[in-house]
CSV table of C-alpha atoms in Angstrom, one decimal:
chain,number,residue,atom,x,y,z
A,1,MET,CA,12.0,18.9,-58.5
A,2,GLN,CA,14.6,16.1,-58.6
A,3,LEU,CA,17.2,18.6,-57.4
A,4,ILE,CA,15.0,19.5,-54.4
A,5,SER,CA,14.5,15.8,-53.6
A,6,THR,CA,18.2,15.1,-53.8
A,7,LEU,CA,19.0,18.0,-51.5
A,8,ALA,CA,16.4,16.8,-49.0
A,9,LEU,CA,17.8,13.3,-49.0
A,10,ALA,CA,21.3,14.6,-48.5
A,11,ALA,CA,20.2,16.7,-45.5
A,12,SER,CA,18.4,13.8,-43.9
A,13,ALA,CA,21.4,11.5,-44.5
A,14,SER,CA,23.8,14.0,-42.9
A,15,ALA,CA,21.7,14.0,-39.8
A,16,LEU,CA,22.6,10.4,-39.2
A,17,VAL,CA,26.3,10.9,-39.5
A,18,ALA,CA,28.2,11.4,-36.2
A,19,PRO,CA,29.4,15.0,-35.8
A,20,VAL,CA,33.1,15.7,-36.2
A,21,ALA,CA,34.7,17.8,-33.6
A,22,PRO,CA,36.2,21.0,-34.9
A,23,GLN,CA,40.0,21.0,-35.3
A,24,THR,CA,40.3,24.2,-33.3
A,25,SER,CA,39.2,22.5,-30.0
A,26,LYS,CA,42.3,20.2,-30.2
A,27,VAL,CA,44.5,23.3,-30.4
A,28,VAL,CA,42.8,24.9,-27.4
A,29,ARG,CA,43.1,21.7,-25.2
A,30,ALA,CA,46.7,20.9,-26.4
A,31,GLY,CA,48.4,22.9,-23.6
A,32,ALA,CA,45.8,22.3,-20.9
A,33,THR,CA,46.6,20.1,-17.9
A,34,LEU,CA,44.3,18.2,-15.5
A,35,ASP,CA,44.9,20.8,-12.9
A,36,ASP,CA,43.8,23.6,-15.3
A,37,GLN,CA,40.6,21.7,-16.0
A,38,LEU,CA,39.9,21.1,-12.3
A,39,LYS,CA,40.3,24.8,-11.5
A,40,LYS,CA,37.4,25.5,-13.9
A,41,ILE,CA,35.1,23.3,-11.9
A,42,PRO,CA,33.3,25.1,-9.1
A,43,GLY,CA,33.9,23.5,-5.7
A,44,VAL,CA,35.6,24.0,-2.4
A,45,SER,CA,36.9,20.4,-2.2
A,46,PRO,CA,40.1,19.8,-4.1
A,47,LEU,CA,38.6,16.7,-5.6
A,48,LYS,CA,35.8,18.7,-7.2
A,49,ASN,CA,33.4,15.8,-6.6
A,50,ALA,CA,31.8,16.5,-3.2
A,51,PRO,CA,28.0,16.4,-3.2
A,52,ALA,CA,26.3,19.8,-3.2
A,53,ASP,CA,29.7,21.6,-3.4
A,54,TYR,CA,29.0,24.7,-5.4
A,55,GLY,CA,32.2,26.5,-4.5
A,56,PHE,CA,30.4,29.0,-2.3
A,57,ASP,CA,32.9,30.1,0.4
A,58,PRO,CA,33.0,33.9,0.3
A,59,LEU,CA,34.9,34.2,3.6
A,60,GLY,CA,37.5,31.6,2.7
A,61,PHE,CA,36.8,29.3,5.7
A,62,ALA,CA,38.0,26.3,3.7
A,63,LYS,CA,41.4,27.8,3.4
A,64,VAL,CA,42.0,28.3,7.1
A,65,SER,CA,44.2,25.7,8.7
A,66,TYR,CA,44.3,25.2,12.4
A,67,PRO,CA,45.2,21.7,13.4
A,68,ARG,CA,44.2,22.1,17.1
A,69,PHE,CA,40.6,22.5,15.9
A,70,GLY,CA,40.6,19.7,13.4
A,71,LEU,CA,41.7,21.9,10.5
A,72,PRO,CA,44.9,20.3,9.2
A,73,ASP,CA,47.2,21.8,6.6
A,74,ASP,CA,46.3,19.1,4.1
A,75,GLU,CA,43.5,20.7,1.9
A,76,LEU,CA,41.6,17.4,1.3
A,77,LEU,CA,41.5,16.4,5.0
A,78,ARG,CA,40.6,20.0,6.0
A,79,THR,CA,37.7,20.3,3.6
A,80,ASN,CA,36.5,16.8,4.6
A,81,ASN,CA,36.4,17.8,8.3
A,82,LEU,CA,34.5,20.9,7.4
A,83,ARG,CA,32.0,19.0,5.4
A,84,ASP,CA,31.6,16.5,8.2
A,85,ALA,CA,30.9,19.3,10.7
A,86,GLU,CA,28.4,20.8,8.3
A,87,LEU,CA,26.6,17.5,7.9
A,88,ARG,CA,26.4,16.9,11.7
A,89,HIS,CA,25.0,20.4,12.3
A,90,GLY,CA,22.6,20.0,9.4
A,91,ARG,CA,21.3,16.7,10.8
A,92,LEU,CA,20.8,18.2,14.2
A,93,ALA,CA,19.1,21.3,12.6
A,94,MET,CA,16.7,19.1,10.7
A,95,LEU,CA,15.6,17.5,14.0
A,96,ALA,CA,15.3,20.9,15.6
A,97,ALA,CA,13.4,22.4,12.7
A,98,ALA,CA,10.8,19.7,13.1
A,99,ALA,CA,10.8,19.6,17.0
A,100,TRP,CA,10.5,23.3,17.5
A,101,PRO,CA,7.0,23.8,16.1
A,102,ILE,CA,5.8,20.3,17.2
A,103,GLN,CA,6.7,21.1,20.9
A,104,GLU,CA,4.8,24.4,20.6
A,105,LEU,CA,1.7,22.5,19.3
A,106,VAL,CA,1.7,19.6,21.7
A,107,HIS,CA,3.2,21.0,24.9
A,108,PRO,CA,0.0,22.8,26.2
A,109,SER,CA,-2.0,19.5,25.9
A,110,LEU,CA,0.8,17.4,27.4
A,111,ALA,CA,1.3,19.9,30.3
A,112,LYS,CA,-2.4,20.0,31.0
A,113,LEU,CA,-2.6,16.2,30.9
A,114,ALA,CA,0.4,15.9,33.3
A,115,GLY,CA,-0.8,18.6,35.6
A,116,ALA,CA,2.5,20.6,35.0
A,117,PRO,CA,2.8,24.3,34.4
A,118,GLU,CA,3.5,25.5,30.9
A,119,LEU,CA,7.1,26.6,30.4
A,120,LEU,CA,6.3,29.8,28.6
A,121,SER,CA,2.9,31.3,29.1
A,122,ASP,CA,2.9,33.0,25.6
A,123,GLY,CA,3.4,29.6,23.9
A,124,ARG,CA,7.0,30.3,22.6
A,125,SER,CA,9.8,27.8,22.9
A,126,PRO,CA,12.5,28.4,25.5
A,127,SER,CA,15.6,29.9,23.9
A,128,ILE,CA,18.4,32.4,24.6
A,129,LEU,CA,16.3,35.3,23.2
A,130,ASN,CA,12.9,34.1,24.5
A,131,GLY,CA,14.2,33.1,28.0
A,132,GLY,CA,12.8,30.2,30.0
A,133,LEU,CA,16.1,28.2,29.8
A,134,VAL,CA,16.3,27.9,33.5
A,135,ALA,CA,12.6,27.2,34.2
A,136,GLY,CA,11.4,23.8,35.4
A,137,PRO,CA,13.1,20.7,33.9
A,138,VAL,CA,14.6,22.7,31.0
A,139,PRO,CA,18.2,22.7,32.3
A,140,ALA,CA,18.1,19.0,33.0
A,141,PHE,CA,16.8,18.3,29.5
A,142,LEU,CA,19.5,20.5,27.9
A,143,LEU,CA,22.2,18.7,29.9
A,144,ALA,CA,20.8,15.3,28.8
A,145,THR,CA,20.7,16.5,25.2
A,146,ALA,CA,24.3,17.8,25.3
A,147,ALA,CA,25.5,14.5,26.9
A,148,ALA,CA,23.7,12.5,24.2
A,149,ILE,CA,25.3,14.7,21.4
A,150,GLY,CA,28.7,14.3,23.0
A,151,TYR,CA,28.3,10.5,23.2
A,152,LEU,CA,27.3,10.4,19.5
A,153,ASP,CA,30.3,12.5,18.6
A,154,VAL,CA,32.7,10.2,20.5
A,155,GLN,CA,31.2,7.2,18.7
A,156,ALA,CA,31.4,9.0,15.4
A,157,GLU,CA,35.1,9.7,15.9
A,158,ALA,CA,35.7,6.1,16.8
A,159,LYS,CA,34.0,5.0,13.6
A,160,LYS,CA,36.0,7.6,11.6
A,161,ALA,CA,39.3,6.2,12.9
A,162,GLU,CA,38.5,2.8,11.3
A,163,TYR,CA,39.2,4.2,7.8
A,164,PRO,CA,42.2,5.8,6.3
A,165,ALA,CA,41.9,9.6,6.3
A,166,GLU,CA,42.0,9.9,2.6
A,167,ASP,CA,39.4,7.2,2.0
A,168,TRP,CA,36.9,8.4,4.7
A,169,ILE,CA,33.6,9.8,3.4
A,170,PRO,CA,32.4,12.8,5.4
A,171,GLY,CA,29.3,12.1,7.4
A,172,TYR,CA,29.4,8.3,6.9
A,173,TYR,CA,29.2,6.3,10.1
A,174,GLY,CA,27.5,3.1,8.9
A,175,PHE,CA,24.1,4.2,10.3
A,176,ASP,CA,21.3,3.2,7.9
A,177,PRO,CA,18.8,1.1,9.9
A,178,LEU,CA,16.1,1.3,7.1
A,179,ASN,CA,18.7,0.4,4.4
A,180,ILE,CA,17.7,3.4,2.3
A,181,VAL,CA,20.8,3.4,0.2
A,182,GLY,CA,21.0,-0.3,-0.1
A,183,GLY,CA,21.3,-1.3,-3.7
A,184,MET,CA,21.6,2.3,-5.0
A,185,SER,CA,24.0,3.1,-7.7
A,186,PRO,CA,26.9,5.5,-6.9
A,187,LEU,CA,25.1,8.3,-8.8
A,188,ALA,CA,21.9,7.7,-6.8
A,189,ILE,CA,23.9,7.7,-3.5
A,190,LYS,CA,25.6,11.0,-4.5
A,191,ASN,CA,22.2,12.5,-5.2
A,192,MET,CA,20.9,11.4,-1.8
A,193,GLN,CA,23.9,12.9,-0.1
A,194,ALA,CA,23.3,16.2,-2.0
A,195,LYS,CA,19.7,16.2,-0.8
A,196,GLU,CA,20.7,15.6,2.8
A,197,ILE,CA,23.2,18.4,2.9
A,198,ASN,CA,21.0,20.8,1.1
A,199,ASN,CA,18.1,20.1,3.4
A,200,GLY,CA,20.5,20.4,6.4
A,201,ARG,CA,21.5,23.8,5.2
A,202,LEU,CA,17.9,24.9,4.8
A,203,ALA,CA,17.1,23.6,8.3
A,204,MET,CA,19.9,25.6,9.8
A,205,VAL,CA,18.5,28.7,8.3
A,206,ALA,CA,15.0,27.8,9.4
A,207,VAL,CA,16.0,27.3,13.0
A,208,VAL,CA,17.7,30.7,13.1
A,209,ALA,CA,14.6,32.2,11.5
A,210,TYR,CA,12.4,30.6,14.2
A,211,VAL,CA,14.5,32.2,16.9
A,212,VAL,CA,14.6,35.7,15.3
A,213,GLN,CA,10.9,35.6,14.4
A,214,GLU,CA,9.7,34.7,17.9
A,215,ALA,CA,12.1,37.2,19.5
A,216,MET,CA,10.9,40.1,17.2
A,217,THR,CA,7.2,39.3,17.2
A,218,GLY,CA,6.7,37.9,20.8
A,219,GLU,CA,4.5,35.1,19.4
A,220,PRO,CA,5.2,31.4,18.7
A,221,VAL,CA,6.2,30.5,15.2
A,222,THR,CA,3.1,28.3,15.0
A,223,SER,CA,0.9,31.4,15.3
A,224,VAL,CA,3.0,33.7,13.2
A,225,SER,CA,3.1,31.2,10.4
A,226,GLU,CA,-0.2,29.5,11.2
A,227,GLN,CA,-0.9,28.5,7.6
A,228,PHE,CA,2.0,25.9,7.9
A,229,PHE,CA,0.9,24.3,11.1
A,230,THR,CA,-2.9,24.3,11.0
A,231,PRO,CA,-4.5,21.0,9.8
A,232,ILE,CA,-6.4,21.6,6.6
A,233,ILE,CA,-9.6,20.2,8.1
A,234,TYR,CA,-9.7,23.2,10.5
A,235,TYR,CA,-9.8,25.8,7.7
A,236,PRO,CA,-13.2,27.4,7.6
A,237,TRP,CA,-13.6,26.8,3.8
A,238,VAL,CA,-13.0,23.1,4.4
A,239,GLN,CA,-15.5,23.0,7.2
A,240,HIS,CA,-18.1,24.8,5.0
A,241,LEU,CA,-17.4,22.4,2.2
A,242,LEU,CA,-17.9,19.4,4.4
A,243,THR,CA,-21.0,20.8,5.9
A,244,ASP,CA,-22.5,21.6,2.5
A,245,ALA,CA,-21.5,18.4,0.9
A,246,PHE,CA,-22.2,15.9,3.6
A,247,GLY,CA,-24.5,17.8,5.9
A,248,ILE,CA,-22.3,17.2,9.0
A,249,ALA,CA,-21.5,19.6,11.8
A,250,SER,CA,-18.4,21.7,11.9
A,251,PHE,CA,-15.4,20.2,13.5
A,252,ARG,CA,-14.6,23.3,15.5
A,253,SER,CA,-17.1,25.3,17.4
């Protein structure tokens, strides 16, 4: 019995002792260099610390240098420019992913209120595959949108020129009116950057899905995926629940 107690105490005491690294690990790392360690980290950026950089580049775009199109020979500058372009497109896609279904939902009511004809009679958004890009005020709106995007790009390049190329953070232009990242730790800021670019990537895929879905089905995305765009209060089971619980009339005839 005393032997068992002694062994138990020895086992519990050993749990409080810091573990000692095995000697073999020192031998393995003895000939390794920093470059060898960096190569093991997944990532397209040579710094291996870009947010949401998972090393996914199957076509090798990050290795193509073409200075006339903003792809210099320097690997760091080239990957930073590519990351900046991805962020810009992702931000625009996030706006488009929200605006596309919203305009399909509100345009009929706004057109009726203004006494203007609907742009597409079937309720779809004007696009290259859907048509309607030359109907009514659409061309003027597209030109105004392109001009606004061009103006923002010019301002972004001017802001970018204020920093040394090696110190510039892709996608950073000092625009944070709500001070969202104010007071955040560097780790929290990096997590926020990863969320932004991941949501931007998803939004780019979503916009392409909108275009293909409407072209193939001939119906607006708000009808094809009605469950995502119908207010919950309009669902029949919700109306029945409200009617049975509160004795009120249904909200939709």
